[in-house]
PDB file of C-alpha atoms in Angstrom:
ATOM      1  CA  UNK A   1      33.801  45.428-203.733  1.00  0.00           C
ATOM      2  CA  UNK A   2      35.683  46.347-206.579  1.00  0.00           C
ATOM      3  CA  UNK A   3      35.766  50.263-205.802  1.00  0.00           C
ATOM      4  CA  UNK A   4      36.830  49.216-201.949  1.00  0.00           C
ATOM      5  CA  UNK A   5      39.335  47.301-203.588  1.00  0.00           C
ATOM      6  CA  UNK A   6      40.653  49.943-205.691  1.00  0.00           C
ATOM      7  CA  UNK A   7      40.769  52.371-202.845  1.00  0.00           C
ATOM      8  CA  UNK A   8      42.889  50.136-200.863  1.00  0.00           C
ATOM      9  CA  UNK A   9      45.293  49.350-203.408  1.00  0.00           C
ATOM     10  CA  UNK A  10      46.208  52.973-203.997  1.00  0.00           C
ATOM     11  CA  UNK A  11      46.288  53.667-199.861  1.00  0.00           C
ATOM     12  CA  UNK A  12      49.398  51.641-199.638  1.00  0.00           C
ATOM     13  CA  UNK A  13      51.002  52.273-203.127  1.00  0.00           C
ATOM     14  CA  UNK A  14      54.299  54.802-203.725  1.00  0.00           C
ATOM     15  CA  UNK A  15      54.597  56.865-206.770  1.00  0.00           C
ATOM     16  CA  UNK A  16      58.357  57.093-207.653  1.00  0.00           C
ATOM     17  CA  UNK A  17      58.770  59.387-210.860  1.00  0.00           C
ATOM     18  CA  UNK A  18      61.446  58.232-212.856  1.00  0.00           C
ATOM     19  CA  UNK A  19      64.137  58.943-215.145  1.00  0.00           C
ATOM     20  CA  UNK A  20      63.658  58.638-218.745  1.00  0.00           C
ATOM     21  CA  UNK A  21      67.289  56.807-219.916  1.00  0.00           C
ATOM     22  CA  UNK A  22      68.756  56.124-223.175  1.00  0.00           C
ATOM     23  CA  UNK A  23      67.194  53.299-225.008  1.00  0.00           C
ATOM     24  CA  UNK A  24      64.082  53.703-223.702  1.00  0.00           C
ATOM     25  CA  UNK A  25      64.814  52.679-220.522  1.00  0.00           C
ATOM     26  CA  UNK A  26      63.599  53.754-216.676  1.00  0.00           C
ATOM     27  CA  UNK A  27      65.826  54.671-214.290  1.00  0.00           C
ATOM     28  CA  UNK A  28      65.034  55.653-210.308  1.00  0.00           C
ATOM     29  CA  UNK A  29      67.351  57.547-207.722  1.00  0.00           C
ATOM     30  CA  UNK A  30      69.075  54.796-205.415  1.00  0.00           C
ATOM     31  CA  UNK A  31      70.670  55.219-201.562  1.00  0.00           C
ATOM     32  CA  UNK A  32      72.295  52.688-199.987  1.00  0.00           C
ATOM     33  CA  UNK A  33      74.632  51.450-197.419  1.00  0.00           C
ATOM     34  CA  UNK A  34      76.584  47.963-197.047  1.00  0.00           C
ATOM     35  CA  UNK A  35      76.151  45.935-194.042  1.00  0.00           C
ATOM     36  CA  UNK A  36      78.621  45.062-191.952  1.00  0.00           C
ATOM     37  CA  UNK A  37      80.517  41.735-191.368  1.00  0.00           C
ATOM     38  CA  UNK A  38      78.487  41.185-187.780  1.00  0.00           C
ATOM     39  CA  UNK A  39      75.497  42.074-189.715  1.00  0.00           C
ATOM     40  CA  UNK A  40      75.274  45.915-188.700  1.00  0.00           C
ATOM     41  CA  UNK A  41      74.620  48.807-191.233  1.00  0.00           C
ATOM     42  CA  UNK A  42      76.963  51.138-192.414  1.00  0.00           C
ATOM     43  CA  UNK A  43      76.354  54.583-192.176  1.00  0.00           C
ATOM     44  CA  UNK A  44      74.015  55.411-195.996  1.00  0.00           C
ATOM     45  CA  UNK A  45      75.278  57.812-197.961  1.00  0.00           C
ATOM     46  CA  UNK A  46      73.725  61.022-198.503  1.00  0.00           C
ATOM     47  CA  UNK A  47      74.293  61.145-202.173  1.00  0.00           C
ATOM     48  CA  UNK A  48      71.626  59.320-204.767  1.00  0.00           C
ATOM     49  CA  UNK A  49      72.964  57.798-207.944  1.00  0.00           C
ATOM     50  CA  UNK A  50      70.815  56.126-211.214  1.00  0.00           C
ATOM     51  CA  UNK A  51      69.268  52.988-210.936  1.00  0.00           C
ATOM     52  CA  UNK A  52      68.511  51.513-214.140  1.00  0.00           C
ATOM     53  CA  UNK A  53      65.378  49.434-213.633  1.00  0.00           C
ATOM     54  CA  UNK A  54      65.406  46.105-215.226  1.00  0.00           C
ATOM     55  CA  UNK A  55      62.611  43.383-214.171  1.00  0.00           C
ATOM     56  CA  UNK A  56      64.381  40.628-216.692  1.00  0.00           C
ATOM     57  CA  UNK A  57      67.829  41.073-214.127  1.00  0.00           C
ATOM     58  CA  UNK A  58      67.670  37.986-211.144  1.00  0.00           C
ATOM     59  CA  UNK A  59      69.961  40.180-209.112  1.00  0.00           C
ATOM     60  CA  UNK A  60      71.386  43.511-208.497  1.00  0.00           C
ATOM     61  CA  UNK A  61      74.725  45.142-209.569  1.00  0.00           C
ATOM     62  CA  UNK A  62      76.336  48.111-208.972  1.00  0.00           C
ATOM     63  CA  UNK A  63      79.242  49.459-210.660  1.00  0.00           C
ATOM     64  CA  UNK A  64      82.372  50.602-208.876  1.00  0.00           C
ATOM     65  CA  UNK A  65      81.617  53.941-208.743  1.00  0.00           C
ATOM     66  CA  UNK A  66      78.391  53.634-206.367  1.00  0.00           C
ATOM     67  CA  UNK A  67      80.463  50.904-204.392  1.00  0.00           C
ATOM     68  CA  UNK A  68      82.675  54.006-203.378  1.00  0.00           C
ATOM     69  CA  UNK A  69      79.888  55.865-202.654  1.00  0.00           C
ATOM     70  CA  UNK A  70      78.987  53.098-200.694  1.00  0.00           C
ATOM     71  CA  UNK A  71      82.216  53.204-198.889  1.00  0.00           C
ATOM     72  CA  UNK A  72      84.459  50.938-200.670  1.00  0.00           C
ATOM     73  CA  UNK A  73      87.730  52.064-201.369  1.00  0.00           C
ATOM     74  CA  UNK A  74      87.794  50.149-204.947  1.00  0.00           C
ATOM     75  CA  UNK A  75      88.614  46.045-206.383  1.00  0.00           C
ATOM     76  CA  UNK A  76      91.469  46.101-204.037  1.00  0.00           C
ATOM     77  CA  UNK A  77      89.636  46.698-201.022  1.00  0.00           C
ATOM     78  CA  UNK A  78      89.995  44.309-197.951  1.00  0.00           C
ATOM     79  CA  UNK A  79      86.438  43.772-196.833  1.00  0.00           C
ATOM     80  CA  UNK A  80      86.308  42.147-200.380  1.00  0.00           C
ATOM     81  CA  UNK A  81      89.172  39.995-200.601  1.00  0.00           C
ATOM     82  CA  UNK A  82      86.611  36.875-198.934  1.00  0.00           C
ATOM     83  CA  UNK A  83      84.302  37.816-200.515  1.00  0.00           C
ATOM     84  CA  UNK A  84      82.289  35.257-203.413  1.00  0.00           C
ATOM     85  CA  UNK A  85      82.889  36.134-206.571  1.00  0.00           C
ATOM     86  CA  UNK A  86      80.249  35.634-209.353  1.00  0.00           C
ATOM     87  CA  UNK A  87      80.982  35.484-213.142  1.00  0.00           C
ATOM     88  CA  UNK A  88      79.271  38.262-215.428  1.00  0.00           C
ATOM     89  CA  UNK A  89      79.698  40.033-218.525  1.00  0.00           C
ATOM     90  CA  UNK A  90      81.768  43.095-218.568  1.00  0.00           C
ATOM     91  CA  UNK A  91      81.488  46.396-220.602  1.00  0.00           C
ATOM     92  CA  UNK A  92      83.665  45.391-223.501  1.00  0.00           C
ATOM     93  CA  UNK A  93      81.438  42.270-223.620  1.00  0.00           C
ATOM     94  CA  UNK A  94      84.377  39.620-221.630  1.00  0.00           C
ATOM     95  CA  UNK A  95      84.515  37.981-218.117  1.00  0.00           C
ATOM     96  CA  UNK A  96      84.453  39.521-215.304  1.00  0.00           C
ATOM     97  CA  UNK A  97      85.050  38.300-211.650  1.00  0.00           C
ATOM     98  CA  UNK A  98      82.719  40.522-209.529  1.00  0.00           C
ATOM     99  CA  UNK A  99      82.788  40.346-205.593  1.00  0.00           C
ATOM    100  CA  UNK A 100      79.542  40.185-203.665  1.00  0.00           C
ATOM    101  CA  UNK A 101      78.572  41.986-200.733  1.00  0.00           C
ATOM    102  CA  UNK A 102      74.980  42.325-198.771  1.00  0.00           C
ATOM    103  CA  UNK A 103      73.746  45.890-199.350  1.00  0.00           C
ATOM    104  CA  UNK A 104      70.773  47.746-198.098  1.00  0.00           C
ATOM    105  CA  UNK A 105      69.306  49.721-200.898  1.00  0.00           C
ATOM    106  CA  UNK A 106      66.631  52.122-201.055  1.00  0.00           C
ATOM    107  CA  UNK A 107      65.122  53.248-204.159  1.00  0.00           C
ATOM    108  CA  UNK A 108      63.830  57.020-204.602  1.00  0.00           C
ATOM    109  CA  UNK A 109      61.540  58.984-206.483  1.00  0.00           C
ATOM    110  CA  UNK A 110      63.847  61.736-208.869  1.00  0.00           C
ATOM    111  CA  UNK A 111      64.007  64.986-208.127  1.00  0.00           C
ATOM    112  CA  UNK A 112      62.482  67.442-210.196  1.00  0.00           C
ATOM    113  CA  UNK A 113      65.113  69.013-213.235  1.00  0.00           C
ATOM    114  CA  UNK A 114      67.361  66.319-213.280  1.00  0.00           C
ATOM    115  CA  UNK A 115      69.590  67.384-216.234  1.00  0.00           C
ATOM    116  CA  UNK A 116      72.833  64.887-217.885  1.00  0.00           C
ATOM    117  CA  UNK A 117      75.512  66.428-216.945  1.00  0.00           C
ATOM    118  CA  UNK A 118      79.016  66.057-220.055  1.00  0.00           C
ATOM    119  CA  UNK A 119      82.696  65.635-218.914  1.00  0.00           C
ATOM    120  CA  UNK A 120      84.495  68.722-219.898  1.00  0.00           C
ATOM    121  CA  UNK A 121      86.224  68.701-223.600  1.00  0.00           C
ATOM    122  CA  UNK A 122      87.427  71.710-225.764  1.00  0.00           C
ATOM    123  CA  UNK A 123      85.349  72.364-228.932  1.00  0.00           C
ATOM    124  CA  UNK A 124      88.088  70.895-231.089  1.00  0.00           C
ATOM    125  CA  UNK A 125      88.109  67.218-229.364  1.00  0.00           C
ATOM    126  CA  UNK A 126      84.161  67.460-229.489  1.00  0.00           C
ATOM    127  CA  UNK A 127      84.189  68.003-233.348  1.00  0.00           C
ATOM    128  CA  UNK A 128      87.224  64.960-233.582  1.00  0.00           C
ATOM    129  CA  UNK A 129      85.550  62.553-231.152  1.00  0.00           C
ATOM    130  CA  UNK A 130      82.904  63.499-229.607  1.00  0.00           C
ATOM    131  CA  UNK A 131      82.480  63.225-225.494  1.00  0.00           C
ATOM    132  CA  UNK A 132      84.497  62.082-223.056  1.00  0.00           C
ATOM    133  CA  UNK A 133      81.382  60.903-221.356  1.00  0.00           C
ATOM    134  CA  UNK A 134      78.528  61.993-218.624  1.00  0.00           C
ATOM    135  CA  UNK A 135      76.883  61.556-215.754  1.00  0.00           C
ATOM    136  CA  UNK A 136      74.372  62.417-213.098  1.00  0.00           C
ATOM    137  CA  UNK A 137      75.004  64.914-210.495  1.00  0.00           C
ATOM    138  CA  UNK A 138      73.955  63.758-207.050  1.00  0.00           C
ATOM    139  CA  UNK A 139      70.002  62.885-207.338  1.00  0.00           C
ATOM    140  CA  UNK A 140      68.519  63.114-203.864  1.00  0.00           C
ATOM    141  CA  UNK A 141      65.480  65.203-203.067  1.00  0.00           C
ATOM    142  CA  UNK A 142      62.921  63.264-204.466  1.00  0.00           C
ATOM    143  CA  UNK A 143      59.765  62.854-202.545  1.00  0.00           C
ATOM    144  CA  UNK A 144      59.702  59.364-201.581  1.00  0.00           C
ATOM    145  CA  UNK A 145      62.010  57.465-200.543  1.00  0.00           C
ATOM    146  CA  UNK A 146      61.417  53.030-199.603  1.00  0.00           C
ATOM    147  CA  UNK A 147      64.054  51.018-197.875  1.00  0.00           C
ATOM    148  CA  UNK A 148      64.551  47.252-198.753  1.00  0.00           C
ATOM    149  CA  UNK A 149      65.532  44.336-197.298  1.00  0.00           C
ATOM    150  CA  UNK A 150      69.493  43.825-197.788  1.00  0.00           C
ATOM    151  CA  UNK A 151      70.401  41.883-200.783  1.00  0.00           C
ATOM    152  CA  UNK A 152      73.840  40.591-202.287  1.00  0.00           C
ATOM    153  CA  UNK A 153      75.137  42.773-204.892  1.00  0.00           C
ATOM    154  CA  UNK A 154      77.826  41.988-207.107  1.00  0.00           C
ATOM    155  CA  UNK A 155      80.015  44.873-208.087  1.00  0.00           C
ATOM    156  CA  UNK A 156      82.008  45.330-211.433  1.00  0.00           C
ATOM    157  CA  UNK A 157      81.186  46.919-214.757  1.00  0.00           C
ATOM    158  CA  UNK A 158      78.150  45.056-216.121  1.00  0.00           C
ATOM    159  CA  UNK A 159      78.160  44.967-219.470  1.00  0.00           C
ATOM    160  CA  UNK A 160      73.921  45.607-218.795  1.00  0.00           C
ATOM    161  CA  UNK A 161      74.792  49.401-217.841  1.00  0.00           C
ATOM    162  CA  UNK A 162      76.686  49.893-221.296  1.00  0.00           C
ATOM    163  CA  UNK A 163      73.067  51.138-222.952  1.00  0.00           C
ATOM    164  CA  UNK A 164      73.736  54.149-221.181  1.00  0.00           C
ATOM    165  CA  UNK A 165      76.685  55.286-223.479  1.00  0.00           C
ATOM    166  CA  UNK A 166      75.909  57.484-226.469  1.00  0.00           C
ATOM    167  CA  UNK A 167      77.525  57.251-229.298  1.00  0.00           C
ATOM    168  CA  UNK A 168      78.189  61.211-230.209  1.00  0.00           C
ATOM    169  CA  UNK A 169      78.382  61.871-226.041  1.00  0.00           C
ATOM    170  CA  UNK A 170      80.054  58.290-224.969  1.00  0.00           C
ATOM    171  CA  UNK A 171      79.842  56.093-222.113  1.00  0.00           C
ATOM    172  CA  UNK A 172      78.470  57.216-218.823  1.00  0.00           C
ATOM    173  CA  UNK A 173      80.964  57.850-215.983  1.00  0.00           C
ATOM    174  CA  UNK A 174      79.249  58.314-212.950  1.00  0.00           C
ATOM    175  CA  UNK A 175      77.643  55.933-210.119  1.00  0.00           C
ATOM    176  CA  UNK A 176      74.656  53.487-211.163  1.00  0.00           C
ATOM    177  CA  UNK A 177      73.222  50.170-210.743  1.00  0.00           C
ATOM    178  CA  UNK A 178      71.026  47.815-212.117  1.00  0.00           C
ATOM    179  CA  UNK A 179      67.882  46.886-210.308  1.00  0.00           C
ATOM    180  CA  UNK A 180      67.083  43.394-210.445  1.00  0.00           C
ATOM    181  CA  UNK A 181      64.294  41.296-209.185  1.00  0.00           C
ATOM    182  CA  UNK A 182      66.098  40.830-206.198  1.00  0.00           C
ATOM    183  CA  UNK A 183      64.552  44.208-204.887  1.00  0.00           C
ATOM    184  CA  UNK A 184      61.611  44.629-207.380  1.00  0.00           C
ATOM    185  CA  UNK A 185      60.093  41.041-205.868  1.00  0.00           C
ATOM    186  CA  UNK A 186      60.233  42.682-202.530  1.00  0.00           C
ATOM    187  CA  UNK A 187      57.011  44.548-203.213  1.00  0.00           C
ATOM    188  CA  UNK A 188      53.778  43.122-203.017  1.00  0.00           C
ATOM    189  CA  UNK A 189      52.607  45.053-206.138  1.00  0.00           C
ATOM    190  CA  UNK A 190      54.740  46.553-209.111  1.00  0.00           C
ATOM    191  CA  UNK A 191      53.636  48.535-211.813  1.00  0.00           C
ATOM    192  CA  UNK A 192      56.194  50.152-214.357  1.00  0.00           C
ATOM    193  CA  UNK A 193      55.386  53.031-216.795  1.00  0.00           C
ATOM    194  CA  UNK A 194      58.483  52.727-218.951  1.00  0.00           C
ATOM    195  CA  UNK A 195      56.479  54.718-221.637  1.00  0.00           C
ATOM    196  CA  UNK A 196      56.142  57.804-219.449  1.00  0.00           C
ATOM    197  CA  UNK A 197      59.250  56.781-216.784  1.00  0.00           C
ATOM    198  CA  UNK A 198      56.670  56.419-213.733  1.00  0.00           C
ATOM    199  CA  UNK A 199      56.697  53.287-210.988  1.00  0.00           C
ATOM    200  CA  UNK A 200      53.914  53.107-208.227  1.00  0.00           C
ATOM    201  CA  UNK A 201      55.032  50.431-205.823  1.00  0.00           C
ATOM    202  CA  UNK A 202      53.587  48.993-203.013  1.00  0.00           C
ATOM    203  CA  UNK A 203      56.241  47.675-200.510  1.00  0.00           C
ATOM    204  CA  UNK A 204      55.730  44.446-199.016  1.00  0.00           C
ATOM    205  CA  UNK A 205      57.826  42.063-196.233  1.00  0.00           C
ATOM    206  CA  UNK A 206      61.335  43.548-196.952  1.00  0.00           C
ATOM    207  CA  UNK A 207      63.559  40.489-195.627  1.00  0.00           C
ATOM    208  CA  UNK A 208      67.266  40.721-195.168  1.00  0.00           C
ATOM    209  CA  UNK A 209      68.933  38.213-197.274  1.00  0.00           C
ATOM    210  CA  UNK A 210      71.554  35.739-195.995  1.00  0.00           C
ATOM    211  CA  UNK A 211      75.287  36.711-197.056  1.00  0.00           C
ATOM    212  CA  UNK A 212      76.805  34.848-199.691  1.00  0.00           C
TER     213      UNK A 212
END
């Protein structure tokens, strides 16, 4: 019983290799695409950006830069202006008003050779200050790929995605979000490897969530 058991808990389990992040911390590649006001999905993006896995987080966030990416034009944009508004920590550590707005997200194995990628400085502003920042380039590829039911993502600068930053390189610039539990409770089973960067999930009733 036990080996039958075994066998079918790795027939419906994904393997999603990770990204090892600053801090120790695991990151996966995340699609997505918003859903529409009459509850119809917006075309996904092609392009993946960093999820930063966190299983203590009750909710996703993404920061403005995967919003765009997502198709929103920035704070100002009108499909957010009725939108509710939650109350989060920013980077610098104050309040910040972040809209909310159902998402579909699907999180990604990495592709292999995923490499940091610095903003451009000249040698002399390196040796003064160090980096202007960095980033990932566009992380799609990976193997596997799992869609999940539409949650409500706030959107902002979470003060939760400043661990990325590096002291000598700075902050990171590019498009990420934090993965709460929002997704992560989706699937029936969840194991994280944050030693070694590795998930193996297996994916379980993916409901869509009600709109704020």
């Amino acid at each position: 019983p036990g080996e039958a058991s075994t066998q079918g808990f790795y027939s419906g389990v994904k393997h999603l290799p990770g990204i090892e992040l600053p801090a120790g911390n695991l990151g996966l590649a995340v699609k997505g695409k918003a859903v529409g006001e009459a509850g119809e999905d917006n075309e996904e993006s092609d392009f993946a950006f960093i999820g930063l896995v966190d299983s203590s987080a009750a909710h996703t966030v993404l920061n403005w830069e995967a919003a765009k990416l997502l198709g929103f034009a920035g704070p100002s944009d009108p499909r957010l202006a009725a939108a509710a508004k939650v109350l989060a920590a920013s980077a610098d550590g104050s309040a910040e008003e972040m809209p909310v707005t159902l998402a579909r997200l699907s999180l990604c194995s990495a592709p292999e050779g995923v490499k940091p990628m610095l903003l451009s400085v000249t040698k002399e502003e390196w040796e003064s200050t160090g980096g202007k920042g960095w980033y990932f380039e566009d992380l799609s590829g990976g193997d596997v790929c799992i869609e999940f039911g539409a949650v409500n993502v706030a959107i902002g600068n979470p003060l939760s995605l400043s661990v990325l930053a590096d002291s000598k390189i700075g902050p990171f610039t590019g498009a990420a979000a934090i993965i709460g539990q929002d997704l992560l409770f989706q699937a029936d089973r969840l194991v994280l490897n944050m030693k070694d960067s590795q998930v193996w999930l297996q994916p379980g009733e993916m409901k869509d969530a009600t709109e704020m």
